[in-house]
Amino acid sequence: AIRLNASAVGISIFVGSDYEKESLLNLSKLVDEGERYGIPVMAVTAVGRELDKRDARYLGLACRIAAELGARVVKSYWCEGFEKVVRGCPVPVVMAGGPQVDSELQVFEFVWDGMQKGAIGVNLGRNIWQNDFPVPMIKAIRAIIHRKATPKEAQEIFDSEKEKGQKKS
């Protein structure tokens, strides 16, 4: 990370799993190393296959543990009651991808909801790069985050950008 001049590093923690202790120890060690060199650590509250744990209580506890161990930022999944996750975490929360959804509008809705409830940004994966139109998705989500666009406005941006891209092809 130092050789690459990284601005930050990230590590997943697995609260409630068989490897909870090891993942939390790894976070603590990485925070110590990062602090030594001025590199902040983002903890990712990984859930993996245990999808039933994606509730506000579980994610809130996992985020709080990460912050207490020294993470400067926490990446967590969107969930119902996301404001409880953010409110209970003493460091900024970046929203992860959230649930697998069937439409772009549903992505825009959970991104908008998470931003309204205190996320400082998003770190989305499959909802962008698995979309047939990733650039329009990025532009629409950017509008929600930086221009406070509503989900409907984001959908309009997506549709317009998608149409422009199809005309160029």
CSV table of N, CA and C in Angstrom, one decimal:
chain,number,residue,atom,x,y,z
A,1,ALA,N,0.8,-1.2,0.0
A,1,ALA,CA,0.0,0.0,0.0
A,1,ALA,C,0.9,1.3,0.0
A,2,ILE,N,2.0,1.2,0.7
A,2,ILE,CA,2.9,2.4,0.8
A,2,ILE,C,3.5,2.6,-0.6
A,3,ARG,N,4.0,1.5,-1.2
A,3,ARG,CA,4.6,1.6,-2.5
A,3,ARG,C,3.7,2.1,-3.6
A,4,LEU,N,2.4,1.8,-3.4
A,4,LEU,CA,1.4,2.2,-4.4
A,4,LEU,C,0.8,3.6,-4.1
A,5,ASN,N,1.3,4.2,-3.0
A,5,ASN,CA,0.8,5.5,-2.5
A,5,ASN,C,-0.7,5.5,-2.3
A,6,ALA,N,-1.2,4.4,-1.7
A,6,ALA,CA,-2.6,4.3,-1.4
A,6,ALA,C,-3.1,5.3,-0.5
A,7,SER,N,-4.3,5.8,-0.7
A,7,SER,CA,-4.9,6.8,0.2
A,7,SER,C,-5.5,6.1,1.4
A,8,ALA,N,-5.9,4.8,1.3
A,8,ALA,CA,-6.5,4.1,2.4
A,8,ALA,C,-6.4,2.6,2.0
A,9,VAL,N,-6.7,1.8,3.0
A,9,VAL,CA,-6.8,0.3,2.7
A,9,VAL,C,-8.0,-0.2,3.4
A,10,GLY,N,-8.5,-1.3,2.9
A,10,GLY,CA,-9.7,-1.9,3.4
A,10,GLY,C,-9.5,-3.4,3.8
A,11,ILE,N,-10.3,-3.8,4.8
A,11,ILE,CA,-10.3,-5.2,5.2
A,11,ILE,C,-11.7,-5.6,5.6
A,12,SER,N,-12.0,-6.8,5.3
A,12,SER,CA,-13.3,-7.4,5.7
A,12,SER,C,-13.3,-8.0,7.1
A,13,ILE,N,-14.4,-7.8,7.8
A,13,ILE,CA,-14.5,-8.4,9.1
A,13,ILE,C,-15.7,-9.3,9.1
A,14,PHE,N,-15.7,-10.4,9.8
A,14,PHE,CA,-16.8,-11.4,9.8
A,14,PHE,C,-17.4,-11.6,11.2
A,15,VAL,N,-18.1,-10.6,11.6
A,15,VAL,CA,-18.7,-10.7,13.0
A,15,VAL,C,-19.8,-11.7,13.0
A,16,GLY,N,-19.7,-12.6,13.9
A,16,GLY,CA,-20.7,-13.7,14.1
A,16,GLY,C,-20.4,-14.9,13.3
A,17,SER,N,-19.2,-15.0,12.6
A,17,SER,CA,-18.8,-16.2,11.9
A,17,SER,C,-17.8,-17.0,12.6
A,18,ASP,N,-17.4,-18.1,12.1
A,18,ASP,CA,-16.4,-19.0,12.7
A,18,ASP,C,-15.1,-18.2,12.8
A,19,TYR,N,-14.8,-17.3,11.9
A,19,TYR,CA,-13.5,-16.6,11.9
A,19,TYR,C,-13.6,-15.1,12.4
A,20,GLU,N,-14.6,-14.9,13.2
A,20,GLU,CA,-14.7,-13.5,13.8
A,20,GLU,C,-13.5,-13.1,14.5
A,21,LYS,N,-13.0,-13.9,15.4
A,21,LYS,CA,-11.8,-13.5,16.2
A,21,LYS,C,-10.6,-13.1,15.3
A,22,GLU,N,-10.3,-14.0,14.3
A,22,GLU,CA,-9.2,-13.8,13.4
A,22,GLU,C,-9.4,-12.5,12.6
A,23,SER,N,-10.6,-12.3,12.1
A,23,SER,CA,-10.8,-11.2,11.3
A,23,SER,C,-10.7,-9.9,12.1
A,24,LEU,N,-11.2,-9.9,13.3
A,24,LEU,CA,-11.1,-8.7,14.1
A,24,LEU,C,-9.6,-8.4,14.6
A,25,LEU,N,-8.9,-9.5,14.8
A,25,LEU,CA,-7.4,-9.3,15.1
A,25,LEU,C,-6.7,-8.8,13.9
A,26,ASN,N,-7.1,-9.2,12.7
A,26,ASN,CA,-6.5,-8.7,11.5
A,26,ASN,C,-6.8,-7.2,11.3
A,27,LEU,N,-8.0,-6.8,11.6
A,27,LEU,CA,-8.4,-5.4,11.5
A,27,LEU,C,-7.5,-4.6,12.5
A,28,SER,N,-7.4,-5.1,13.7
A,28,SER,CA,-6.6,-4.4,14.7
A,28,SER,C,-5.1,-4.2,14.3
A,29,LYS,N,-4.6,-5.3,13.7
A,29,LYS,CA,-3.2,-5.2,13.3
A,29,LYS,C,-3.0,-4.2,12.1
A,30,LEU,N,-4.0,-4.3,11.2
A,30,LEU,CA,-3.9,-3.4,10.0
A,30,LEU,C,-4.1,-1.9,10.5
A,31,VAL,N,-5.0,-1.7,11.4
A,31,VAL,CA,-5.1,-0.3,11.9
A,31,VAL,C,-3.8,0.2,12.5
A,32,ASP,N,-3.2,-0.7,13.3
A,32,ASP,CA,-1.9,-0.3,13.9
A,32,ASP,C,-0.9,0.1,12.9
A,33,GLU,N,-0.7,-0.8,11.9
A,33,GLU,CA,0.2,-0.5,10.8
A,33,GLU,C,-0.2,0.7,10.0
A,34,GLY,N,-1.4,0.8,9.7
A,34,GLY,CA,-1.9,2.0,8.9
A,34,GLY,C,-1.6,3.3,9.7
A,35,GLU,N,-1.9,3.3,11.0
A,35,GLU,CA,-1.6,4.5,11.8
A,35,GLU,C,-0.2,4.9,11.8
A,36,ARG,N,0.7,3.9,11.8
A,36,ARG,CA,2.1,4.1,11.8
A,36,ARG,C,2.6,4.9,10.6
A,37,TYR,N,1.9,4.6,9.4
A,37,TYR,CA,2.3,5.3,8.2
A,37,TYR,C,1.3,6.3,7.7
A,38,GLY,N,0.3,6.6,8.5
A,38,GLY,CA,-0.7,7.6,8.1
A,38,GLY,C,-1.7,7.1,7.0
A,39,ILE,N,-2.0,5.8,7.0
A,39,ILE,CA,-2.9,5.3,6.0
A,39,ILE,C,-4.1,4.8,6.8
A,40,PRO,N,-5.3,5.5,6.5
A,40,PRO,CA,-6.5,5.1,7.2
A,40,PRO,C,-7.0,3.7,6.7
A,41,VAL,N,-7.8,3.0,7.6
A,41,VAL,CA,-8.3,1.7,7.3
A,41,VAL,C,-9.8,1.8,7.2
A,42,MET,N,-10.4,1.2,6.1
A,42,MET,CA,-11.8,1.1,6.0
A,42,MET,C,-12.2,-0.4,6.3
A,43,ALA,N,-13.0,-0.6,7.3
A,43,ALA,CA,-13.5,-2.0,7.6
A,43,ALA,C,-14.8,-2.2,6.8
A,44,VAL,N,-14.8,-3.4,6.3
A,44,VAL,CA,-16.0,-3.9,5.5
A,44,VAL,C,-16.7,-4.9,6.3
A,45,THR,N,-18.0,-4.6,6.6
A,45,THR,CA,-18.8,-5.5,7.4
A,45,THR,C,-19.3,-6.6,6.5
A,46,ALA,N,-18.5,-7.6,6.2
A,46,ALA,CA,-18.8,-8.7,5.3
A,46,ALA,C,-19.9,-9.6,5.9
A,47,VAL,N,-20.7,-10.0,5.1
A,47,VAL,CA,-21.8,-10.9,5.5
A,47,VAL,C,-21.7,-12.3,4.8
A,48,GLY,N,-21.3,-12.2,3.5
A,48,GLY,CA,-21.2,-13.4,2.8
A,48,GLY,C,-22.5,-14.1,2.6
A,49,ARG,N,-22.5,-15.4,2.8
A,49,ARG,CA,-23.7,-16.3,2.5
A,49,ARG,C,-24.8,-16.1,3.6
A,50,GLU,N,-24.4,-15.5,4.7
A,50,GLU,CA,-25.3,-15.4,5.9
A,50,GLU,C,-26.2,-14.2,5.7
A,51,LEU,N,-27.0,-14.2,4.7
A,51,LEU,CA,-27.8,-13.1,4.3
A,51,LEU,C,-28.9,-12.7,5.3
A,52,ASP,N,-29.3,-13.7,6.2
A,52,ASP,CA,-30.3,-13.3,7.2
A,52,ASP,C,-29.7,-12.4,8.2
A,53,LYS,N,-28.4,-12.2,8.3
A,53,LYS,CA,-27.8,-11.3,9.2
A,53,LYS,C,-27.8,-9.8,8.7
A,54,ARG,N,-28.3,-9.6,7.5
A,54,ARG,CA,-28.3,-8.2,7.0
A,54,ARG,C,-29.5,-7.4,7.6
A,55,ASP,N,-29.5,-7.2,8.9
A,55,ASP,CA,-30.5,-6.4,9.5
A,55,ASP,C,-29.7,-5.3,10.2
A,56,ALA,N,-30.5,-4.2,10.6
A,56,ALA,CA,-29.9,-3.1,11.2
A,56,ALA,C,-29.2,-3.4,12.5
A,57,ARG,N,-29.7,-4.3,13.3
A,57,ARG,CA,-29.0,-4.6,14.6
A,57,ARG,C,-27.7,-5.2,14.4
A,58,TYR,N,-27.6,-6.3,13.5
A,58,TYR,CA,-26.4,-6.9,13.2
A,58,TYR,C,-25.3,-6.0,12.6
A,59,LEU,N,-25.8,-5.3,11.5
A,59,LEU,CA,-24.8,-4.4,10.8
A,59,LEU,C,-24.4,-3.2,11.7
A,60,GLY,N,-25.3,-2.7,12.6
A,60,GLY,CA,-24.9,-1.7,13.5
A,60,GLY,C,-23.9,-2.1,14.5
A,61,LEU,N,-24.0,-3.3,15.0
A,61,LEU,CA,-23.0,-3.9,15.9
A,61,LEU,C,-21.7,-4.1,15.2
A,62,ALA,N,-21.7,-4.7,14.1
A,62,ALA,CA,-20.5,-4.9,13.3
A,62,ALA,C,-19.8,-3.6,13.0
A,63,CYS,N,-20.5,-2.6,12.6
A,63,CYS,CA,-19.9,-1.3,12.3
A,63,CYS,C,-19.3,-0.6,13.6
A,64,ARG,N,-20.0,-0.8,14.7
A,64,ARG,CA,-19.6,-0.2,15.9
A,64,ARG,C,-18.3,-0.9,16.4
A,65,ILE,N,-18.2,-2.2,16.3
A,65,ILE,CA,-17.0,-3.0,16.6
A,65,ILE,C,-15.8,-2.5,15.8
A,66,ALA,N,-16.1,-2.4,14.4
A,66,ALA,CA,-15.0,-1.9,13.5
A,66,ALA,C,-14.5,-0.6,13.9
A,67,ALA,N,-15.4,0.4,14.2
A,67,ALA,CA,-15.0,1.7,14.6
A,67,ALA,C,-14.2,1.7,15.9
A,68,GLU,N,-14.7,0.9,16.9
A,68,GLU,CA,-14.0,0.8,18.2
A,68,GLU,C,-12.6,0.3,18.0
A,69,LEU,N,-12.4,-0.6,17.0
A,69,LEU,CA,-11.1,-1.2,16.8
A,69,LEU,C,-10.2,-0.3,16.0
A,70,GLY,N,-10.7,0.9,15.6
A,70,GLY,CA,-9.8,1.9,14.9
A,70,GLY,C,-10.1,2.2,13.5
A,71,ALA,N,-11.1,1.5,12.9
A,71,ALA,CA,-11.4,1.8,11.5
A,71,ALA,C,-11.8,3.3,11.4
A,72,ARG,N,-11.3,4.0,10.4
A,72,ARG,CA,-11.6,5.4,10.2
A,72,ARG,C,-12.9,5.6,9.4
A,73,VAL,N,-13.3,4.5,8.6
A,73,VAL,CA,-14.5,4.5,7.8
A,73,VAL,C,-15.0,3.1,7.8
A,74,VAL,N,-16.3,2.9,7.7
A,74,VAL,CA,-16.9,1.6,7.7
A,74,VAL,C,-17.8,1.4,6.4
A,75,LYS,N,-17.6,0.3,5.7
A,75,LYS,CA,-18.5,0.0,4.6
A,75,LYS,C,-19.5,-1.0,5.1
A,76,SER,N,-20.7,-0.7,4.9
A,76,SER,CA,-21.8,-1.6,5.3
A,76,SER,C,-22.9,-1.7,4.3
A,77,TYR,N,-23.6,-2.8,4.4
A,77,TYR,CA,-24.7,-3.0,3.5
A,77,TYR,C,-25.9,-2.1,3.8
A,78,TRP,N,-26.7,-1.7,2.8
A,78,TRP,CA,-27.9,-1.0,3.0
A,78,TRP,C,-28.9,-2.1,3.6
A,79,CYS,N,-29.7,-1.6,4.5
A,79,CYS,CA,-30.8,-2.5,5.1
A,79,CYS,C,-31.9,-1.6,5.5
A,80,GLU,N,-33.1,-2.3,5.8
A,80,GLU,CA,-34.2,-1.5,6.4
A,80,GLU,C,-33.7,-1.0,7.7
A,81,GLY,N,-34.0,0.3,8.0
A,81,GLY,CA,-33.5,0.9,9.3
A,81,GLY,C,-32.1,1.3,9.2
A,82,PHE,N,-31.6,1.6,8.0
A,82,PHE,CA,-30.1,1.9,7.8
A,82,PHE,C,-29.7,3.1,8.7
A,83,GLU,N,-30.6,4.0,9.1
A,83,GLU,CA,-30.3,5.1,9.9
A,83,GLU,C,-29.8,4.7,11.3
A,84,LYS,N,-30.2,3.5,11.8
A,84,LYS,CA,-29.8,3.0,13.0
A,84,LYS,C,-28.3,2.5,12.9
A,85,VAL,N,-27.9,2.0,11.8
A,85,VAL,CA,-26.5,1.6,11.5
A,85,VAL,C,-25.6,2.8,11.6
A,86,VAL,N,-26.0,3.9,10.9
A,86,VAL,CA,-25.2,5.1,10.8
A,86,VAL,C,-25.2,5.8,12.1
A,87,ARG,N,-26.3,5.9,12.8
A,87,ARG,CA,-26.4,6.6,14.1
A,87,ARG,C,-25.5,6.0,15.1
A,88,GLY,N,-25.4,4.6,15.1
A,88,GLY,CA,-24.6,3.9,16.1
A,88,GLY,C,-23.2,3.8,15.8
A,89,CYS,N,-22.7,4.4,14.7
A,89,CYS,CA,-21.3,4.2,14.3
A,89,CYS,C,-20.6,5.6,14.4
A,90,PRO,N,-19.5,5.7,15.2
A,90,PRO,CA,-18.9,6.9,15.5
A,90,PRO,C,-18.0,7.4,14.3
A,91,VAL,N,-17.9,6.6,13.2
A,91,VAL,CA,-17.1,7.0,12.1
A,91,VAL,C,-18.0,7.0,10.9
A,92,PRO,N,-17.6,7.7,9.8
A,92,PRO,CA,-18.4,7.7,8.6
A,92,PRO,C,-18.7,6.3,8.0
A,93,VAL,N,-19.9,6.2,7.5
A,93,VAL,CA,-20.4,4.9,6.9
A,93,VAL,C,-20.5,5.1,5.4
A,94,VAL,N,-19.9,4.2,4.6
A,94,VAL,CA,-20.1,4.1,3.2
A,94,VAL,C,-21.0,2.9,2.9
A,95,MET,N,-21.9,3.1,2.1
A,95,MET,CA,-22.9,2.1,1.8
A,95,MET,C,-22.5,1.1,0.7
A,96,ALA,N,-22.5,-0.2,1.1
A,96,ALA,CA,-22.2,-1.2,0.1
A,96,ALA,C,-23.5,-1.5,-0.8
A,97,GLY,N,-23.4,-2.4,-1.6
A,97,GLY,CA,-24.3,-2.7,-2.7
A,97,GLY,C,-25.8,-3.0,-2.3
A,98,GLY,N,-26.0,-3.4,-1.1
A,98,GLY,CA,-27.4,-3.6,-0.7
A,98,GLY,C,-27.9,-4.9,-1.4
A,99,PRO,N,-29.2,-5.0,-1.4
A,99,PRO,CA,-29.8,-6.3,-1.9
A,99,PRO,C,-29.7,-6.4,-3.4
A,100,GLN,N,-29.8,-7.6,-3.9
A,100,GLN,CA,-29.9,-7.8,-5.4
A,100,GLN,C,-31.3,-7.4,-5.7
A,101,VAL,N,-31.4,-6.6,-6.7
A,101,VAL,CA,-32.7,-6.0,-7.1
A,101,VAL,C,-33.0,-6.3,-8.6
A,102,ASP,N,-34.2,-6.0,-9.0
A,102,ASP,CA,-34.6,-6.3,-10.4
A,102,ASP,C,-34.6,-5.2,-11.4
A,103,SER,N,-34.5,-4.0,-10.8
A,103,SER,CA,-34.5,-2.8,-11.8
A,103,SER,C,-33.5,-1.7,-11.3
A,104,GLU,N,-33.2,-0.9,-12.2
A,104,GLU,CA,-32.3,0.3,-11.9
A,104,GLU,C,-33.0,1.2,-10.9
A,105,LEU,N,-34.3,1.4,-11.0
A,105,LEU,CA,-35.0,2.2,-10.1
A,105,LEU,C,-34.9,1.7,-8.7
A,106,GLN,N,-34.9,0.4,-8.5
A,106,GLN,CA,-34.8,-0.1,-7.1
A,106,GLN,C,-33.4,0.2,-6.6
A,107,VAL,N,-32.3,0.2,-7.4
A,107,VAL,CA,-31.0,0.6,-7.0
A,107,VAL,C,-31.0,2.0,-6.6
A,108,PHE,N,-31.6,2.9,-7.4
A,108,PHE,CA,-31.6,4.3,-7.1
A,108,PHE,C,-32.4,4.6,-5.8
A,109,GLU,N,-33.4,3.8,-5.6
A,109,GLU,CA,-34.2,4.0,-4.3
A,109,GLU,C,-33.4,3.6,-3.1
A,110,PHE,N,-32.7,2.5,-3.1
A,110,PHE,CA,-31.9,2.2,-1.9
A,110,PHE,C,-30.7,3.1,-1.7
A,111,VAL,N,-30.1,3.5,-2.8
A,111,VAL,CA,-29.0,4.5,-2.7
A,111,VAL,C,-29.5,5.8,-2.2
A,112,TRP,N,-30.6,6.3,-2.7
A,112,TRP,CA,-31.2,7.6,-2.2
A,112,TRP,C,-31.5,7.4,-0.7
A,113,ASP,N,-32.2,6.3,-0.3
A,113,ASP,CA,-32.6,6.1,1.1
A,113,ASP,C,-31.3,6.1,2.0
A,114,GLY,N,-30.3,5.4,1.6
A,114,GLY,CA,-29.1,5.3,2.4
A,114,GLY,C,-28.4,6.7,2.6
A,115,MET,N,-28.4,7.5,1.5
A,115,MET,CA,-27.8,8.8,1.6
A,115,MET,C,-28.7,9.7,2.5
A,116,GLN,N,-30.0,9.6,2.4
A,116,GLN,CA,-30.9,10.4,3.3
A,116,GLN,C,-30.7,10.0,4.7
A,117,LYS,N,-30.3,8.8,5.0
A,117,LYS,CA,-30.2,8.3,6.3
A,117,LYS,C,-28.7,8.3,6.9
A,118,GLY,N,-27.8,9.0,6.1
A,118,GLY,CA,-26.5,9.3,6.7
A,118,GLY,C,-25.3,8.7,6.1
A,119,ALA,N,-25.4,7.9,5.1
A,119,ALA,CA,-24.2,7.4,4.4
A,119,ALA,C,-23.5,8.6,3.8
A,120,ILE,N,-22.1,8.5,3.7
A,120,ILE,CA,-21.3,9.5,3.1
A,120,ILE,C,-21.1,9.3,1.7
A,121,GLY,N,-21.4,8.1,1.2
A,121,GLY,CA,-21.2,7.7,-0.2
A,121,GLY,C,-21.5,6.2,-0.4
A,122,VAL,N,-21.2,5.7,-1.6
A,122,VAL,CA,-21.5,4.3,-1.9
A,122,VAL,C,-20.3,3.7,-2.5
A,123,ASN,N,-20.3,2.4,-2.4
A,123,ASN,CA,-19.2,1.5,-3.0
A,123,ASN,C,-20.0,0.3,-3.5
A,124,LEU,N,-20.5,0.5,-4.7
A,124,LEU,CA,-21.4,-0.5,-5.4
A,124,LEU,C,-20.6,-1.3,-6.3
A,125,GLY,N,-20.9,-2.5,-6.5
A,125,GLY,CA,-20.3,-3.4,-7.4
A,125,GLY,C,-21.2,-3.9,-8.5
A,126,ARG,N,-21.8,-5.1,-8.2
A,126,ARG,CA,-22.7,-5.8,-9.3
A,126,ARG,C,-23.8,-4.9,-9.8
A,127,ASN,N,-24.3,-4.0,-9.0
A,127,ASN,CA,-25.4,-3.2,-9.5
A,127,ASN,C,-25.0,-2.2,-10.5
A,128,ILE,N,-23.7,-2.0,-10.7
A,128,ILE,CA,-23.1,-1.2,-11.7
A,128,ILE,C,-22.5,-2.0,-12.8
A,129,TRP,N,-21.5,-2.8,-12.5
A,129,TRP,CA,-20.7,-3.5,-13.5
A,129,TRP,C,-21.5,-4.7,-14.1
A,130,GLN,N,-22.5,-5.2,-13.5
A,130,GLN,CA,-23.3,-6.3,-14.1
A,130,GLN,C,-24.5,-5.7,-14.9
A,131,ASN,N,-24.7,-4.4,-14.8
A,131,ASN,CA,-25.8,-3.7,-15.6
A,131,ASN,C,-25.3,-3.7,-17.0
A,132,ASP,N,-26.3,-3.8,-17.9
A,132,ASP,CA,-25.9,-3.7,-19.4
A,132,ASP,C,-25.4,-2.3,-19.7
A,133,PHE,N,-25.7,-1.3,-18.9
A,133,PHE,CA,-25.3,0.1,-19.1
A,133,PHE,C,-24.7,0.7,-17.9
A,134,PRO,N,-23.4,0.3,-17.7
A,134,PRO,CA,-22.7,0.8,-16.4
A,134,PRO,C,-22.5,2.3,-16.4
A,135,VAL,N,-22.2,2.9,-17.5
A,135,VAL,CA,-21.9,4.3,-17.5
A,135,VAL,C,-23.1,5.2,-17.1
A,136,PRO,N,-24.3,4.9,-17.7
A,136,PRO,CA,-25.5,5.6,-17.3
A,136,PRO,C,-25.8,5.3,-15.8
A,137,MET,N,-25.5,4.1,-15.3
A,137,MET,CA,-25.8,3.8,-13.9
A,137,MET,C,-24.9,4.7,-13.0
A,138,ILE,N,-23.6,4.8,-13.4
A,138,ILE,CA,-22.7,5.7,-12.6
A,138,ILE,C,-23.2,7.1,-12.6
A,139,LYS,N,-23.6,7.6,-13.8
A,139,LYS,CA,-24.0,9.0,-13.8
A,139,LYS,C,-25.3,9.2,-13.0
A,140,ALA,N,-26.2,8.3,-13.0
A,140,ALA,CA,-27.4,8.4,-12.2
A,140,ALA,C,-27.1,8.4,-10.7
A,141,ILE,N,-26.3,7.5,-10.3
A,141,ILE,CA,-26.0,7.3,-8.9
A,141,ILE,C,-25.2,8.5,-8.4
A,142,ARG,N,-24.3,9.0,-9.3
A,142,ARG,CA,-23.5,10.2,-9.0
A,142,ARG,C,-24.5,11.4,-8.7
A,143,ALA,N,-25.5,11.5,-9.5
A,143,ALA,CA,-26.5,12.6,-9.3
A,143,ALA,C,-27.2,12.5,-8.0
A,144,ILE,N,-27.5,11.3,-7.5
A,144,ILE,CA,-28.1,11.1,-6.2
A,144,ILE,C,-27.2,11.6,-5.1
A,145,ILE,N,-25.9,11.2,-5.2
A,145,ILE,CA,-25.0,11.5,-4.2
A,145,ILE,C,-24.5,12.9,-4.2
A,146,HIS,N,-24.2,13.5,-5.3
A,146,HIS,CA,-23.6,14.8,-5.4
A,146,HIS,C,-24.6,15.9,-5.7
A,147,ARG,N,-25.7,15.6,-6.3
A,147,ARG,CA,-26.7,16.6,-6.6
A,147,ARG,C,-28.0,16.4,-5.9
A,148,LYS,N,-28.1,15.4,-5.0
A,148,LYS,CA,-29.3,15.1,-4.3
A,148,LYS,C,-30.5,14.8,-5.1
A,149,ALA,N,-30.2,14.2,-6.3
A,149,ALA,CA,-31.3,13.8,-7.2
A,149,ALA,C,-32.2,12.8,-6.5
A,150,THR,N,-33.5,12.8,-6.8
A,150,THR,CA,-34.4,11.8,-6.3
A,150,THR,C,-34.2,10.5,-7.2
A,151,PRO,N,-34.8,9.4,-6.7
A,151,PRO,CA,-34.7,8.2,-7.5
A,151,PRO,C,-35.4,8.4,-8.9
A,152,LYS,N,-36.5,9.1,-9.0
A,152,LYS,CA,-37.1,9.4,-10.3
A,152,LYS,C,-36.2,10.2,-11.2
A,153,GLU,N,-35.6,11.2,-10.6
A,153,GLU,CA,-34.6,12.0,-11.4
A,153,GLU,C,-33.5,11.2,-11.9
A,154,ALA,N,-33.0,10.3,-11.0
A,154,ALA,CA,-31.9,9.4,-11.4
A,154,ALA,C,-32.3,8.5,-12.5
A,155,GLN,N,-33.5,8.0,-12.5
A,155,GLN,CA,-34.0,7.1,-13.5
A,155,GLN,C,-34.1,7.9,-14.9
A,156,GLU,N,-34.5,9.1,-14.8
A,156,GLU,CA,-34.5,9.9,-16.0
A,156,GLU,C,-33.1,10.1,-16.6
A,157,ILE,N,-32.1,10.4,-15.7
A,157,ILE,CA,-30.7,10.5,-16.2
A,157,ILE,C,-30.3,9.2,-16.8
A,158,PHE,N,-30.5,8.1,-16.1
A,158,PHE,CA,-30.1,6.8,-16.6
A,158,PHE,C,-30.7,6.6,-18.0
A,159,ASP,N,-32.0,6.8,-18.2
A,159,ASP,CA,-32.7,6.6,-19.4
A,159,ASP,C,-32.1,7.5,-20.5
A,160,SER,N,-31.9,8.7,-20.2
A,160,SER,CA,-31.3,9.7,-21.2
A,160,SER,C,-29.9,9.2,-21.6
A,161,GLU,N,-29.1,8.9,-20.7
A,161,GLU,CA,-27.7,8.5,-21.0
A,161,GLU,C,-27.6,7.2,-21.7
A,162,LYS,N,-28.5,6.3,-21.4
A,162,LYS,CA,-28.6,5.0,-22.1
A,162,LYS,C,-29.0,5.2,-23.5
A,163,GLU,N,-30.0,6.1,-23.8
A,163,GLU,CA,-30.4,6.4,-25.1
A,163,GLU,C,-29.3,7.1,-25.9
A,164,LYS,N,-28.5,8.0,-25.3
A,164,LYS,CA,-27.4,8.6,-26.0
A,164,LYS,C,-26.3,7.6,-26.4
A,165,GLY,N,-26.1,6.6,-25.5
A,165,GLY,CA,-25.1,5.6,-25.7
A,165,GLY,C,-25.5,4.7,-26.9
A,166,GLN,N,-26.8,4.4,-26.9
A,166,GLN,CA,-27.3,3.5,-28.0
A,166,GLN,C,-27.3,4.2,-29.4
A,167,LYS,N,-27.5,5.5,-29.4
A,167,LYS,CA,-27.4,6.2,-30.6
A,167,LYS,C,-26.0,6.2,-31.2
A,168,LYS,N,-25.0,6.2,-30.3
A,168,LYS,CA,-23.6,6.2,-30.8
A,168,LYS,C,-23.2,4.9,-31.4
A,169,SER,N,-23.8,3.8,-30.9
A,169,SER,CA,-23.4,2.5,-31.4
A,169,SER,C,-23.8,2.2,-32.8
